[in-house]
Amino acid sequence: MEKILNYINGELTNPVSGNFFPTINPAIGKPYALVPDSDKPDVTKAVEAARAAFPKWAATPASNRSAILIKIAELIERDLDKLSLAESIDQGKPVKLAKSLDIPRAAANIRFYATAILHESADAHFTNEEAINYTQYTPIGVVGCISPWNLPLYLFTWKVAPALAAGCTVVAKPSEITPMTAYLFSKLCMEAGLPAGVLNIVHGVGPKAGQAIIEHPEIKAISFTGGTATGKIIAATAGPMFKKLSLELGGKNPNIIFADCDFEKAVSTTIQSSYSNQGEICLCGSRIFVERPLYEKFLKEFTARTKALVVGDPLDEKTNLGAMASDTHMKKVLSYIELAKQEGGTIVQGGKQVKLTGRCADGYFLEPTIITGLPHTCRTNQEEIFGPLVTIMPFDTEAEVLEYANSTTYGLAATIWTENLKRAHRVAAQVKSGIIWVNCWLFRDLRTPFGGMKQSGIGREGGFEALKFFTDEKNVCIKL
Ligand code: NAD
């Protein structure tokens, strides 16, 4: 079995303990590689390397940092097929999705920040013609980046790219469930000539390797994407240490569909926003609210198209939904389907595990599932499930749907479907989510602020905000 290795001080290394654990290919339900079971000593080594590398990297001209990062982006593009296949095997997603979304986006993340630093500017304030104030942004030091399993290389690079571009050195940990592409990425960094210690990747489980990153006193900022429960642990540890924190957490996103929408676009895009990546995208909409005059028509068409989706081998080009990321996660989603039944819901479509034959006979597959007849207040409609499962509910008025949409503790993303522009603005202003898409979904401009309200997180990624996050701001006032 292939052994994944840590990337510390420019070298691929075994964990200090020598211990590894298996990572599973969820489409076949079998281990296929070994992951370092890193702990505090590995993080200590990584932080030492990052500290040693920091002064030189921070002082490297932006154009030189940019050139190395662009080289890394080019290598990702060169290895598109290899990385897409690796992502699909590790995570369970259809390989065609990895090839069209995950891996191109990983390269785009790096290009975006590699070029952003060539166009940065700083503020200056003239005070009553008596003084000039200017703001300096200096890289904050060694930072920690921790990412989840759903979009492995995509989200890993979304953090690491701005940190490196800003001049920080990094200790990063990908999810232990999907470590493979971060490992392949470390090899590309070596090939691109990234100086030793600038990026260090420590593999392992959250409570050991992850917690050691959070607790390390020399790590000045933490950029974390993952579940809200983990976010709370991180905030509780890092808050009293006065670390800078960016937390991108869970969601329970509403889709608000008015009767005056473009029906075809609303249905086809909502199929995407419900089931892409098996519903394992933090931005997937899981609560679909349809204005009553359209409700029956929408439900009928949406159900027919859900039924037509192919659940299958992620390596098959015909597959729409691949494997769930893990057995544990598949069982969690199944337990919510049972809960929905207990809460009085009707399973209109799906609801069961899919047993494939052949290569994928032991894989973790689920039917895309539609549930109706539930109140917006029940647990199924309040808790994040993170799978190919949606509830559909009718509404009568704008005020009513806003109450439903805003009723959860989350506030990450929402979609609004209407051809009435005034209504689109009015409703968008009142939905308490950090990201609103009107008549589209996952249409991204990397310059825009990305993040959630309420328990979906604090801070924003994207644009120059993410670069600033990795810096210390200083105002210099000069009396004229
Ligand atoms: P998770 O919180 O279990 O794990 C995320 C990462 O945190 C992993 O690398 C894990 O090893 C690490 N971790 C776990 N415990 C830790 C600890 N005590 N200290 C430090 N690190 C620790 O999340 P997950 O199950 O991998 O991902 C799914 C969740 O991520 C969902 O809730 C989803 O909504 C969320 N998510 C959010 C966004 C966003 O942008 N808001 C994007 C993708 C996923």
Tab-separated table of N, CA and C in Angstrom, residues 30-147:
chain	number	residue	atom	x	y	z
A	30	LYS	N	-12.534	-0.191	0.835
A	30	LYS	CA	-11.300	-0.882	1.269
A	30	LYS	C	-10.153	0.116	1.428
A	31	PRO	N	-9.222	-0.172	2.370
A	31	PRO	CA	-8.065	0.704	2.518
A	31	PRO	C	-7.186	0.653	1.283
A	32	TYR	N	-6.581	1.781	0.944
A	32	TYR	CA	-5.712	1.743	-0.240
A	32	TYR	C	-4.405	2.502	-0.040
A	33	ALA	N	-4.284	3.250	1.072
A	33	ALA	CA	-3.020	3.949	1.340
A	33	ALA	C	-2.882	4.134	2.848
A	34	LEU	N	-1.658	4.461	3.271
A	34	LEU	CA	-1.399	4.654	4.709
A	34	LEU	C	-1.084	6.122	4.980
A	35	VAL	N	-1.635	6.620	6.084
A	35	VAL	CA	-1.523	8.040	6.418
A	35	VAL	C	-0.706	8.194	7.706
A	36	PRO	N	0.264	9.135	7.751
A	36	PRO	CA	1.014	9.352	8.991
A	36	PRO	C	0.081	9.729	10.151
A	37	ASP	N	0.259	9.059	11.268
A	37	ASP	CA	-0.531	9.389	12.468
A	37	ASP	C	0.287	10.400	13.280
A	38	SER	N	0.377	11.609	12.750
A	38	SER	CA	1.275	12.604	13.357
A	38	SER	C	0.702	13.138	14.661
A	39	ASP	N	1.594	13.684	15.457
A	39	ASP	CA	1.191	14.229	16.769
A	39	ASP	C	2.068	15.445	17.077
A	40	LYS	N	2.039	15.849	18.328
A	40	LYS	CA	2.755	17.066	18.745
A	40	LYS	C	4.201	17.155	18.245
A	41	PRO	N	5.006	16.081	18.381
A	41	PRO	CA	6.410	16.201	17.945
A	41	PRO	C	6.546	16.554	16.460
A	42	ASP	N	5.616	16.040	15.638
A	42	ASP	CA	5.676	16.360	14.201
A	42	ASP	C	5.322	17.831	13.987
A	43	VAL	N	4.321	18.299	14.715
A	43	VAL	CA	3.914	19.708	14.575
A	43	VAL	C	5.042	20.610	15.078
A	44	THR	N	5.702	20.198	16.158
A	44	THR	CA	6.825	20.989	16.668
A	44	THR	C	7.913	21.118	15.603
A	45	LYS	N	8.233	20.000	14.952
A	45	LYS	CA	9.252	20.031	13.886
A	45	LYS	C	8.815	20.959	12.740
A	46	ALA	N	7.515	20.849	12.391
A	46	ALA	CA	6.993	21.666	11.288
A	46	ALA	C	7.042	23.151	11.646
A	47	VAL	N	6.699	23.465	12.888
A	47	VAL	CA	6.708	24.884	13.299
A	47	VAL	C	8.152	25.406	13.323
A	48	GLU	N	9.073	24.581	13.783
A	48	GLU	CA	10.490	25.016	13.787
A	48	GLU	C	10.955	25.329	12.361
A	49	ALA	N	10.593	24.449	11.431
A	49	ALA	CA	10.987	24.667	10.023
A	49	ALA	C	10.339	25.948	9.492
A	50	ALA	N	9.064	26.132	9.821
A	50	ALA	CA	8.348	27.319	9.331
A	50	ALA	C	8.923	28.598	9.940
A	51	ARG	N	9.298	28.533	11.203
A	51	ARG	CA	9.895	29.719	11.861
A	51	ARG	C	11.230	30.079	11.222
A	52	ALA	N	12.020	29.043	10.942
A	52	ALA	CA	13.339	29.298	10.346
A	52	ALA	C	13.190	29.887	8.945
A	53	ALA	N	12.156	29.438	8.226
A	53	ALA	CA	11.990	29.892	6.833
A	53	ALA	C	11.330	31.269	6.745
A	54	PHE	N	10.665	31.681	7.830
A	54	PHE	CA	9.824	32.884	7.741
A	54	PHE	C	10.570	34.165	7.334
A	55	PRO	N	11.683	34.520	7.985
A	55	PRO	CA	12.261	35.836	7.661
A	55	PRO	C	12.599	35.978	6.176
A	56	LYS	N	13.165	34.928	5.600
A	56	LYS	CA	13.581	35.018	4.198
A	56	LYS	C	12.365	35.064	3.257
A	57	TRP	N	11.371	34.230	3.566
A	57	TRP	CA	10.170	34.190	2.693
A	57	TRP	C	9.407	35.523	2.788
A	58	ALA	N	9.302	36.052	4.005
A	58	ALA	CA	8.576	37.321	4.188
A	58	ALA	C	9.288	38.449	3.442
A	59	ALA	N	10.629	38.343	3.360
A	59	ALA	CA	11.399	39.410	2.706
A	59	ALA	C	11.557	39.165	1.198
A	60	THR	N	11.121	38.015	0.721
A	60	THR	CA	11.216	37.726	-0.722
A	60	THR	C	10.291	38.679	-1.476
A	61	PRO	N	10.773	39.344	-2.519
A	61	PRO	CA	9.888	40.264	-3.247
A	61	PRO	C	8.627	39.560	-3.738
A	62	ALA	N	7.530	40.303	-3.730
A	62	ALA	CA	6.238	39.721	-4.130
A	62	ALA	C	6.333	39.071	-5.506
A	63	SER	N	7.087	39.685	-6.413
A	63	SER	CA	7.170	39.128	-7.767
A	63	SER	C	7.839	37.743	-7.751
A	64	ASN	N	8.786	37.539	-6.839
A	64	ASN	CA	9.443	36.226	-6.758
A	64	ASN	C	8.523	35.177	-6.116
A	65	ARG	N	7.817	35.614	-5.065
A	65	ARG	CA	6.851	34.679	-4.446
A	65	ARG	C	5.813	34.289	-5.496
A	66	SER	N	5.362	35.289	-6.229
A	66	SER	CA	4.344	35.072	-7.251
A	66	SER	C	4.820	34.047	-8.284
A	67	ALA	N	6.071	34.184	-8.726
A	67	ALA	CA	6.580	33.293	-9.779
A	67	ALA	C	6.580	31.838	-9.310
A	68	ILE	N	6.960	31.614	-8.064
A	68	ILE	CA	6.983	30.227	-7.560
A	68	ILE	C	5.562	29.679	-7.468
A	69	LEU	N	4.643	30.521	-6.992
A	69	LEU	CA	3.260	30.054	-6.850
A	69	LEU	C	2.647	29.755	-8.227
A	70	ILE	N	2.953	30.602	-9.197
A	70	ILE	CA	2.422	30.345	-10.545
A	70	ILE	C	2.980	29.030	-11.098
A	71	LYS	N	4.218	28.758	-10.807
A	71	LYS	CA	4.813	27.479	-11.233
A	71	LYS	C	4.028	26.305	-10.614
A	72	ILE	N	3.666	26.452	-9.337
A	72	ILE	CA	2.888	25.383	-8.682
A	72	ILE	C	1.534	25.221	-9.379
A	73	ALA	N	0.895	26.351	-9.712
A	73	ALA	CA	-0.406	26.288	-10.411
A	73	ALA	C	-0.249	25.573	-11.752
A	74	GLU	N	0.832	25.877	-12.455
A	74	GLU	CA	1.065	25.225	-13.766
A	74	GLU	C	1.248	23.710	-13.595
A	75	LEU	N	1.933	23.325	-12.514
A	75	LEU	CA	2.156	21.890	-12.295
A	75	LEU	C	0.837	21.183	-11.955
A	76	ILE	N	-0.042	21.879	-11.225
A	76	ILE	CA	-1.373	21.292	-10.950
A	76	ILE	C	-2.098	21.074	-12.276
A	77	GLU	N	-2.027	22.082	-13.148
A	77	GLU	CA	-2.700	21.961	-14.454
A	77	GLU	C	-2.073	20.841	-15.288
A	78	ARG	N	-0.753	20.725	-15.234
A	78	ARG	CA	-0.093	19.635	-15.962
A	78	ARG	C	-0.613	18.281	-15.473
A	79	ASP	N	-0.822	18.169	-14.144
A	79	ASP	CA	-1.207	16.884	-13.540
A	79	ASP	C	-2.719	16.756	-13.344
A	80	LEU	N	-3.490	17.498	-14.134
A	80	LEU	CA	-4.952	17.498	-13.960
A	80	LEU	C	-5.529	16.077	-13.883
A	81	ASP	N	-5.164	15.224	-14.817
A	81	ASP	CA	-5.758	13.879	-14.847
A	81	ASP	C	-5.360	13.081	-13.608
A	82	LYS	N	-4.088	13.145	-13.278
A	82	LYS	CA	-3.579	12.359	-12.138
A	82	LYS	C	-4.234	12.826	-10.829
A	83	LEU	N	-4.290	14.140	-10.638
A	83	LEU	CA	-4.859	14.679	-9.398
A	83	LEU	C	-6.368	14.424	-9.332
A	84	SER	N	-7.047	14.509	-10.476
A	84	SER	CA	-8.498	14.273	-10.490
A	84	SER	C	-8.798	12.825	-10.109
A	85	LEU	N	-8.013	11.927	-10.676
A	85	LEU	CA	-8.217	10.514	-10.349
A	85	LEU	C	-7.946	10.271	-8.857
A	86	ALA	N	-6.865	10.863	-8.354
A	86	ALA	CA	-6.518	10.685	-6.935
A	86	ALA	C	-7.625	11.242	-6.038
A	87	GLU	N	-8.182	12.394	-6.413
A	87	GLU	CA	-9.231	13.007	-5.591
A	87	GLU	C	-10.480	12.136	-5.577
A	88	SER	N	-10.793	11.586	-6.745
A	88	SER	CA	-11.980	10.738	-6.859
A	88	SER	C	-11.816	9.455	-6.029
A	89	ILE	N	-10.649	8.847	-6.119
A	89	ILE	CA	-10.411	7.605	-5.367
A	89	ILE	C	-10.462	7.875	-3.866
A	90	ASP	N	-9.911	8.993	-3.449
A	90	ASP	CA	-9.794	9.292	-2.016
A	90	ASP	C	-11.132	9.728	-1.418
A	91	GLN	N	-11.900	10.511	-2.202
A	91	GLN	CA	-13.086	11.155	-1.630
A	91	GLN	C	-14.375	10.474	-2.034
A	92	GLY	N	-14.395	9.825	-3.209
A	92	GLY	CA	-15.612	9.168	-3.665
A	92	GLY	C	-16.363	9.953	-4.726
A	93	LYS	N	-15.929	11.187	-4.983
A	93	LYS	CA	-16.644	12.038	-5.945
A	93	LYS	C	-16.440	11.535	-7.376
A	94	PRO	N	-17.395	11.825	-8.272
A	94	PRO	CA	-17.180	11.436	-9.670
A	94	PRO	C	-15.904	12.078	-10.205
A	95	VAL	N	-15.117	11.285	-10.928
A	95	VAL	CA	-13.845	11.803	-11.438
A	95	VAL	C	-14.089	12.990	-12.367
A	96	LYS	N	-15.239	12.976	-13.068
A	96	LYS	CA	-15.493	14.098	-13.987
A	96	LYS	C	-15.724	15.392	-13.199
A	97	LEU	N	-16.238	15.295	-11.970
A	97	LEU	CA	-16.416	16.495	-11.135
A	97	LEU	C	-15.054	17.001	-10.652
A	98	ALA	N	-14.203	16.069	-10.228
A	98	ALA	CA	-12.859	16.468	-9.782
A	98	ALA	C	-12.117	17.168	-10.917
A	99	LYS	N	-12.345	16.661	-12.135
A	99	LYS	CA	-11.622	17.191	-13.300
A	99	LYS	C	-12.176	18.540	-13.762
A	100	SER	N	-13.474	18.746	-13.554
A	100	SER	CA	-14.063	19.996	-14.026
A	100	SER	C	-14.128	21.056	-12.920
A	101	LEU	N	-14.146	20.633	-11.652
A	101	LEU	CA	-14.306	21.604	-10.557
A	101	LEU	C	-13.097	21.637	-9.616
A	102	ASP	N	-12.870	20.535	-8.910
A	102	ASP	CA	-11.907	20.564	-7.797
A	102	ASP	C	-10.500	20.965	-8.216
A	103	ILE	N	-9.970	20.271	-9.200
A	103	ILE	CA	-8.550	20.467	-9.515
A	103	ILE	C	-8.328	21.786	-10.274
A	104	PRO	N	-9.184	22.116	-11.271
A	104	PRO	CA	-9.017	23.442	-11.890
A	104	PRO	C	-9.133	24.569	-10.862
A	105	ARG	N	-10.028	24.404	-9.885
A	105	ARG	CA	-10.196	25.449	-8.884
A	105	ARG	C	-8.953	25.541	-7.972
A	106	ALA	N	-8.332	24.398	-7.689
A	106	ALA	CA	-7.111	24.438	-6.869
A	106	ALA	C	-6.052	25.273	-7.584
A	107	ALA	N	-5.900	25.061	-8.890
A	107	ALA	CA	-4.921	25.856	-9.656
A	107	ALA	C	-5.342	27.324	-9.674
A	108	ALA	N	-6.650	27.556	-9.843
A	108	ALA	CA	-7.153	28.944	-9.894
A	108	ALA	C	-6.911	29.667	-8.569
A	109	ASN	N	-7.075	28.959	-7.447
A	109	ASN	CA	-6.827	29.577	-6.130
A	109	ASN	C	-5.391	30.099	-6.062
A	110	ILE	N	-4.478	29.277	-6.538
A	110	ILE	CA	-3.064	29.645	-6.430
A	110	ILE	C	-2.729	30.783	-7.387
A	111	ARG	N	-3.229	30.683	-8.617
A	111	ARG	CA	-3.017	31.773	-9.578
A	111	ARG	C	-3.598	33.090	-9.062
A	112	PHE	N	-4.799	32.996	-8.483
A	112	PHE	CA	-5.483	34.203	-8.019
A	112	PHE	C	-4.608	34.949	-7.000
A	113	TYR	N	-4.101	34.239	-6.004
A	113	TYR	CA	-3.310	34.924	-4.972
A	113	TYR	C	-1.889	35.236	-5.443
A	114	ALA	N	-1.375	34.404	-6.351
A	114	ALA	CA	-0.043	34.692	-6.905
A	114	ALA	C	-0.063	36.014	-7.666
A	115	THR	N	-1.176	36.308	-8.326
A	115	THR	CA	-1.246	37.558	-9.095
A	115	THR	C	-1.787	38.705	-8.245
A	116	ALA	N	-2.631	38.389	-7.257
A	116	ALA	CA	-3.188	39.463	-6.402
A	116	ALA	C	-2.068	40.263	-5.736
A	117	ILE	N	-1.018	39.560	-5.300
A	117	ILE	CA	0.044	40.278	-4.579
A	117	ILE	C	0.833	41.225	-5.490
A	118	LEU	N	0.623	41.091	-6.793
A	118	LEU	CA	1.288	42.033	-7.707
A	118	LEU	C	0.480	43.318	-7.842
A	119	HIS	N	-0.749	43.305	-7.310
A	119	HIS	CA	-1.652	44.443	-7.501
A	119	HIS	C	-2.136	45.016	-6.179
A	120	GLU	N	-1.395	44.754	-5.114
A	120	GLU	CA	-1.836	45.232	-3.801
A	120	GLU	C	-1.541	46.712	-3.631
A	121	SER	N	-2.366	47.367	-2.839
A	121	SER	CA	-2.061	48.752	-2.484
A	121	SER	C	-2.398	48.929	-1.005
A	122	ALA	N	-1.922	50.010	-0.425
A	122	ALA	CA	-2.209	50.266	0.992
A	122	ALA	C	-2.905	51.615	1.114
A	123	ASP	N	-3.647	51.780	2.196
A	123	ASP	CA	-4.371	53.036	2.412
A	123	ASP	C	-3.434	54.133	2.913
A	124	ALA	N	-3.760	55.366	2.541
A	124	ALA	CA	-3.110	56.541	3.152
A	124	ALA	C	-4.203	57.535	3.509
A	125	HIS	N	-4.083	58.174	4.657
A	125	HIS	CA	-5.072	59.160	5.106
A	125	HIS	C	-4.365	60.472	5.411
A	126	PHE	N	-4.845	61.541	4.803
A	126	PHE	CA	-4.277	62.865	5.073
A	126	PHE	C	-5.157	63.541	6.120
A	127	THR	N	-4.564	63.952	7.226
A	127	THR	CA	-5.345	64.446	8.348
A	127	THR	C	-5.194	65.959	8.467
A	128	ASN	N	-6.237	66.682	8.029
A	128	ASN	CA	-6.254	68.155	8.122
A	128	ASN	C	-4.982	68.816	7.603
A	129	GLU	N	-4.406	68.260	6.607
A	129	GLU	CA	-3.158	68.785	6.042
A	129	GLU	C	-2.039	68.928	7.074
A	130	GLU	N	-2.211	68.244	8.203
A	130	GLU	CA	-1.193	68.335	9.260
A	130	GLU	C	-0.377	67.061	9.364
A	131	ALA	N	-0.975	65.968	8.905
A	131	ALA	CA	-0.274	64.683	9.063
A	131	ALA	C	-0.690	63.739	7.952
A	132	ILE	N	0.164	62.796	7.713
A	132	ILE	CA	-0.195	61.724	6.785
A	132	ILE	C	-0.108	60.389	7.549
A	133	ASN	N	-1.176	59.619	7.407
A	133	ASN	CA	-1.203	58.284	8.007
A	133	ASN	C	-1.126	57.272	6.873
A	134	TYR	N	-0.286	56.282	7.019
A	134	TYR	CA	-0.360	55.186	6.050
A	134	TYR	C	-0.370	53.841	6.768
A	135	THR	N	-0.983	52.868	6.080
A	135	THR	CA	-1.148	51.546	6.697
A	135	THR	C	-0.153	50.582	6.082
A	136	GLN	N	0.529	49.875	6.960
A	136	GLN	CA	1.472	48.846	6.493
A	136	GLN	C	0.873	47.474	6.769
A	137	TYR	N	1.015	46.570	5.841
A	137	TYR	CA	0.582	45.184	6.061
A	137	TYR	C	1.809	44.296	6.010
A	138	THR	N	2.124	43.668	7.142
A	138	THR	CA	3.298	42.787	7.149
A	138	THR	C	2.858	41.359	7.474
A	139	PRO	N	3.470	40.362	6.831
A	139	PRO	CA	3.051	38.971	7.085
A	139	PRO	C	3.134	38.645	8.577
A	140	ILE	N	2.119	37.931	9.055
A	140	ILE	CA	1.960	37.779	10.510
A	140	ILE	C	2.944	36.775	11.117
A	141	GLY	N	3.473	35.854	10.306
A	141	GLY	CA	4.426	34.870	10.853
A	141	GLY	C	4.061	33.473	10.407
A	142	VAL	N	4.162	32.524	11.334
A	142	VAL	CA	3.802	31.136	11.030
A	142	VAL	C	2.294	30.987	11.265
A	143	VAL	N	1.598	30.418	10.288
A	143	VAL	CA	0.150	30.273	10.431
A	143	VAL	C	-0.258	28.811	10.244
A	144	GLY	N	-1.442	28.475	10.760
A	144	GLY	CA	-1.969	27.114	10.641
A	144	GLY	C	-3.167	27.095	9.701
A	145	CYS	N	-3.207	26.121	8.801
A	145	CYS	CA	-4.340	25.974	7.868
A	145	CYS	C	-4.874	24.549	7.996
A	146	ILE	N	-6.154	24.436	8.307
A	146	ILE	CA	-6.751	23.102	8.520
A	146	ILE	C	-7.994	22.980	7.647
A	147	SER	N	-8.078	21.896	6.880
A	147	SER	CA	-9.144	21.796	5.877
A	147	SER	C	-9.918	20.473	6.007
